[in-house]
Each structure stands twice: as C-alpha cells, then as structure tokens.
PDB file of C-alpha atoms in Angstrom:
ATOM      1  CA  UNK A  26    -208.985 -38.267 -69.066  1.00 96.00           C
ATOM      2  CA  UNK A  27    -208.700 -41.818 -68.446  1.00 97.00           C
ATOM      3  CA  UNK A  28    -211.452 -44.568 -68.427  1.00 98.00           C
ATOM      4  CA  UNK A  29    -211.695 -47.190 -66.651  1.00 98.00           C
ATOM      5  CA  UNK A  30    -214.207 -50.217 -67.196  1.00 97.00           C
ATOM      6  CA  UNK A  31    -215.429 -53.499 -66.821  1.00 95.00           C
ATOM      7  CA  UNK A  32    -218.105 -55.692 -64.956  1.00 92.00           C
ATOM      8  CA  UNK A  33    -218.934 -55.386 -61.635  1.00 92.00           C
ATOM      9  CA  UNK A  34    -216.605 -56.253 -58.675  1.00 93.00           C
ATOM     10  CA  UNK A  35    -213.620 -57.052 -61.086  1.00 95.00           C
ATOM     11  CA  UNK A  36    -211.209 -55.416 -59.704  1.00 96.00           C
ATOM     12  CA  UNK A  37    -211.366 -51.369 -61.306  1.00 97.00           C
ATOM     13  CA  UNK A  38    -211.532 -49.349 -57.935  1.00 96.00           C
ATOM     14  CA  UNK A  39    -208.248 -51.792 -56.890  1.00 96.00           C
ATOM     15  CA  UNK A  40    -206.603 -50.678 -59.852  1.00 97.00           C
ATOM     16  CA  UNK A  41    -206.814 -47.187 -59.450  1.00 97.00           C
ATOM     17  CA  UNK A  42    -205.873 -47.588 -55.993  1.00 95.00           C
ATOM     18  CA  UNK A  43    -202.359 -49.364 -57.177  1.00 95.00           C
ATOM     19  CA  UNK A  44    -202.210 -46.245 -59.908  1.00 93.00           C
ATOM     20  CA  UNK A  45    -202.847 -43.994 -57.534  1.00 93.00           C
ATOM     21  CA  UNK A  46    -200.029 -44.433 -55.318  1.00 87.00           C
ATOM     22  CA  UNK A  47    -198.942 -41.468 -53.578  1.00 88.00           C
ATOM     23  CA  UNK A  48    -201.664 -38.758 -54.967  1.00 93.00           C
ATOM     24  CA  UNK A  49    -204.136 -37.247 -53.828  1.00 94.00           C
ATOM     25  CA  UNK A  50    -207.109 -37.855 -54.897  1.00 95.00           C
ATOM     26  CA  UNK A  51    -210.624 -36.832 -54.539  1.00 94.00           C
ATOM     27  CA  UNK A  52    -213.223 -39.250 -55.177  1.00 95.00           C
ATOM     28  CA  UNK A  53    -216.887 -38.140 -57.003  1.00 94.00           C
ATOM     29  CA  UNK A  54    -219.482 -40.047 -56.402  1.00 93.00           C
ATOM     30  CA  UNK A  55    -221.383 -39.103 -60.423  1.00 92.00           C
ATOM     31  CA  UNK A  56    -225.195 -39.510 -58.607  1.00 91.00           C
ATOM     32  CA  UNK A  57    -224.558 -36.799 -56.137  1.00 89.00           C
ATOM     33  CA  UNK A  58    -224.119 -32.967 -56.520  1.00 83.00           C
ATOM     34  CA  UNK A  59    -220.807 -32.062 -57.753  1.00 75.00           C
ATOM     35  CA  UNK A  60    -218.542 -30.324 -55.368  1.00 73.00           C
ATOM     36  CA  UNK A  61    -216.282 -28.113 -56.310  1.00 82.00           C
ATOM     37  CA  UNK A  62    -212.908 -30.398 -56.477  1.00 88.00           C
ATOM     38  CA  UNK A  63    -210.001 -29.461 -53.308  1.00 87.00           C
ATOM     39  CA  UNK A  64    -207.334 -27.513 -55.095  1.00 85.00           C
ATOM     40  CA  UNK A  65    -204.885 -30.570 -52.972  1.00 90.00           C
ATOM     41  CA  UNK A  66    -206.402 -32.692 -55.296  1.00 92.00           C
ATOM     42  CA  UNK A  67    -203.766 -34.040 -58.196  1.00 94.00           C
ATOM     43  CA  UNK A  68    -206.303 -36.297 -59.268  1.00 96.00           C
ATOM     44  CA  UNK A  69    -210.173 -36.812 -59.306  1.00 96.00           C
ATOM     45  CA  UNK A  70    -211.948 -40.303 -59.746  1.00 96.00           C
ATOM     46  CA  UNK A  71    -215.326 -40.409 -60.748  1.00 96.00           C
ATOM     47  CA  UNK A  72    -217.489 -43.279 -60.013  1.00 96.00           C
ATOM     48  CA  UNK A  73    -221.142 -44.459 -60.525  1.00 93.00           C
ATOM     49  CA  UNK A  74    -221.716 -43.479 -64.138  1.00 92.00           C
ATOM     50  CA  UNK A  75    -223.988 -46.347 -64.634  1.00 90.00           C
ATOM     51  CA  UNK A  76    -226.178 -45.133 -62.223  1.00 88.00           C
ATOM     52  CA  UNK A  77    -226.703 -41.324 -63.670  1.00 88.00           C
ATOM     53  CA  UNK A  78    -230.112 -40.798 -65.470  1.00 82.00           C
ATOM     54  CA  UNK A  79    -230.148 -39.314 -68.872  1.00 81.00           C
ATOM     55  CA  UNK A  80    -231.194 -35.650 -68.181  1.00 83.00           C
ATOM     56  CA  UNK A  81    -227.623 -35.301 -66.173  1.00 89.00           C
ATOM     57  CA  UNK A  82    -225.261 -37.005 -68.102  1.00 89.00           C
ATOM     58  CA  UNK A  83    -224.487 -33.823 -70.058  1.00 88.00           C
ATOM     59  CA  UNK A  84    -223.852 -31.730 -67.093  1.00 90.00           C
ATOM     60  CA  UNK A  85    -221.564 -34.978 -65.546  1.00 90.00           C
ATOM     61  CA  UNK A  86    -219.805 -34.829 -68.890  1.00 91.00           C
ATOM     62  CA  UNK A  87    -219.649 -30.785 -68.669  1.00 91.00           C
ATOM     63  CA  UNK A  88    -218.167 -30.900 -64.901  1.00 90.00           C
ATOM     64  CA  UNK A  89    -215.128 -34.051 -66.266  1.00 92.00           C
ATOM     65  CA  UNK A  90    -214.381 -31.967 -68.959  1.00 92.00           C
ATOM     66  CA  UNK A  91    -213.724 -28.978 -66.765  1.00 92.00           C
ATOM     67  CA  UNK A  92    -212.078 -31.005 -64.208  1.00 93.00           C
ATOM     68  CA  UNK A  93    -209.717 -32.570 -67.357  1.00 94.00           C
ATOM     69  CA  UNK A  94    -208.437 -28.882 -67.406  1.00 93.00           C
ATOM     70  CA  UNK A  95    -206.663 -28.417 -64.202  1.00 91.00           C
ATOM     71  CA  UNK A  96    -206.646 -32.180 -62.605  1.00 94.00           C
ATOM     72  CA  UNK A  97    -205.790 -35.957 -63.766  1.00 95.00           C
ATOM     73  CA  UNK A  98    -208.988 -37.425 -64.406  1.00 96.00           C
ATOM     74  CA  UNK A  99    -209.979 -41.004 -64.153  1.00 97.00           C
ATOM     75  CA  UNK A 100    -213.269 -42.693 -64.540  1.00 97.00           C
ATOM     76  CA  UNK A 101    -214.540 -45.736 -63.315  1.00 97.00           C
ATOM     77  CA  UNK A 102    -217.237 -46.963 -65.642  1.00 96.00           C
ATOM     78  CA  UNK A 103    -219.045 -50.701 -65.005  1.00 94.00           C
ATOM     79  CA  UNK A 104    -219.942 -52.471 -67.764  1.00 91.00           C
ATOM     80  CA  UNK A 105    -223.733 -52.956 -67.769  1.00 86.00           C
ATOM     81  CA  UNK A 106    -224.823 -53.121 -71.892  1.00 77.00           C
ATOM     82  CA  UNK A 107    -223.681 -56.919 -71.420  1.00 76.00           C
ATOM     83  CA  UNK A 108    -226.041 -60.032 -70.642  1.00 76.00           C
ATOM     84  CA  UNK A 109    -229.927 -61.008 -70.026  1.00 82.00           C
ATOM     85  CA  UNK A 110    -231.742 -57.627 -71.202  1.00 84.00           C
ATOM     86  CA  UNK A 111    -233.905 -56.392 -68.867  1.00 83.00           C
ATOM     87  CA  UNK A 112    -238.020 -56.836 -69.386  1.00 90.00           C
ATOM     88  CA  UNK A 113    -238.190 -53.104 -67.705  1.00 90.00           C
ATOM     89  CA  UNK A 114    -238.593 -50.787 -70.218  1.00 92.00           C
ATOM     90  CA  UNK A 115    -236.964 -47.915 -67.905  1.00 86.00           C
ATOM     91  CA  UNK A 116    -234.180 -50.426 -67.441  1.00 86.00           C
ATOM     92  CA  UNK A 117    -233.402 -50.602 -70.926  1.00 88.00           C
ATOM     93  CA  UNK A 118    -233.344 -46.975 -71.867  1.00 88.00           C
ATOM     94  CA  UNK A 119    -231.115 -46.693 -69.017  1.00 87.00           C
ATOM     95  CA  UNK A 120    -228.740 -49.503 -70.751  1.00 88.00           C
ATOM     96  CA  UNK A 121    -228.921 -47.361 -74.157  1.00 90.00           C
ATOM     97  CA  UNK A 122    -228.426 -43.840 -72.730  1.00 90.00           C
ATOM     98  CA  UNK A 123    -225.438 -45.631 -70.789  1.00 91.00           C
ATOM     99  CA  UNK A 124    -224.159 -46.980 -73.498  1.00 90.00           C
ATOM    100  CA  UNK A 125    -224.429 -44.163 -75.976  1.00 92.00           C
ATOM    101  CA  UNK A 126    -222.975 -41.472 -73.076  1.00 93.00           C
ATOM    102  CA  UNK A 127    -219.777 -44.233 -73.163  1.00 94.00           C
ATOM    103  CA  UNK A 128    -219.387 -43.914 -76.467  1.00 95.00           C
ATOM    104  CA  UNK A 129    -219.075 -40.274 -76.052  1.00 94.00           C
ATOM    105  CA  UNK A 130    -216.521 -40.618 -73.002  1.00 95.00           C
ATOM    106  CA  UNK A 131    -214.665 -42.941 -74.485  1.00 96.00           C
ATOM    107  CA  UNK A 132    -213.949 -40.464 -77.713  1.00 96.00           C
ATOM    108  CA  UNK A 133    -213.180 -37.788 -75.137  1.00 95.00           C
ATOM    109  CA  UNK A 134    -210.579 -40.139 -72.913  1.00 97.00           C
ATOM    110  CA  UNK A 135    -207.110 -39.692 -74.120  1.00 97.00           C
ATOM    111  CA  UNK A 136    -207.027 -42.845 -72.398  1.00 97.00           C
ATOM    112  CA  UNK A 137    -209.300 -46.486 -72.051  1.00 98.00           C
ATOM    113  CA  UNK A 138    -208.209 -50.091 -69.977  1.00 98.00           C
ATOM    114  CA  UNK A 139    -210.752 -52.600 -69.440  1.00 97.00           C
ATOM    115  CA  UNK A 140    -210.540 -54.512 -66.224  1.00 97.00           C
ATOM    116  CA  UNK A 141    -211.472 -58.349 -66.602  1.00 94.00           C
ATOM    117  CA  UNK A 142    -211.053 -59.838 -63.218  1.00 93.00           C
ATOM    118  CA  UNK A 143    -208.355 -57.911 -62.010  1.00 94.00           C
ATOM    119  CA  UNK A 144    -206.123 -57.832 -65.609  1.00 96.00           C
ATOM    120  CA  UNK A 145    -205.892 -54.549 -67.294  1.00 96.00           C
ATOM    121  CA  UNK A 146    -205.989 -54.245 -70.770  1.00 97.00           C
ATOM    122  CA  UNK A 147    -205.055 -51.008 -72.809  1.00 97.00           C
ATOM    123  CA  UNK A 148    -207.822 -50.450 -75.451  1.00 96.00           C
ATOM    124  CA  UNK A 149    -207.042 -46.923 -76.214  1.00 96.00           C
ATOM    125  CA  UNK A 150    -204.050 -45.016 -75.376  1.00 93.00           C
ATOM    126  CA  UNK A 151    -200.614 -45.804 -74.003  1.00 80.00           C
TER     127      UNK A 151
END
C-alpha cells in the first residue's frame, strides 16, 4: 500500500496521475459504498479519507487491506490535523479519529510521500 498526503489542492491526485501512467486504475471514492474492484484494475486509488466518520473507518481499512492482496494500492490522504482548531466539538473528534486512523495506515503502508505544493517527498519507503 502506498500513501499519499498533504494539504488540500497541493498537487496529490496530479501525482498519482504522473505515477499512474499507463494502468488501469479504479478510483474509490472512501464515503461511498465499496464496490467490488474490476478485475482490469492493476491499481486502486482511494480518496476522501478525511471525510469518513469513525464508525467506518475499520471497515475502509478492512476493504484496503483486502484490496492490498490482489491490486496496487494507493491512498490519497489530505492533511487536515494542521492549523486553527475548530470550536465544533464534532469537528474536532473528527480531526482526532482522522488522525489516529493515519497513524494506523501509515504503519500498514509499505509506502508514505508527502505532497507540499506539488514536490514529493519519501517519508517511508523507497
């Protein structure tokens, strides 16, 4: 598995694009039902994990880890534990069930590049 983060519109969907190349790829949207992934598919790219509530993260995490199996997987993760914290309490558990479901992803991923404004930077991995 390999993670992909940074802050908003800094370039991560671009970058998979360019690593993509000639795949194909099936993009998963993480708020919606999970499909069952097109055997075509080399690789699947999973975007919107900021956006997942805390009683599905473990089933998203269930259904990448499957996926891991039999397909490249890449995750695109935005940054959000950064800056003014919000006054919303809901908003803040968000941030911290976020942040700890990261922490577990990031363990998991054989690889992790953070995008800063369209640089890559290897944090974990080759």
């Amino acid at each position: 598995m390999h993670v992909i983060f940074g802050g908003a519109f800094n370039g991560k969907r671009a970058y998979v694009e360019q690593l993509l190349e000639d795949k194909e790829a099936q993009w998963l949207d993480a708020t919606e039902e999970f499909p069952i992934v097109s055997s075509k598919a080399e690789v699947v790219i999973v975007f919107g994990v900021e956006n997942v509530l805390e009683d599905k993260l473990n089933k998203l995490f269930e259904h990448m880890e499957q996926w891991d199996q039999n397909f490249e997987v890449i995750v695109i993760a935005t940054e959000i534990g950064r800056g003014i914290v919000p006054m919303e309490a809901s908003m803040r558990k968000l941030r911290d069930d976020i942040g700890r479901f990261y922490q577990q992803l990031f363990t998991k991923a054989e690889r992790v590049t953070r995008i800063w404004y369209g640089i890559s930077q290897t944090i974990k991995g080759r």
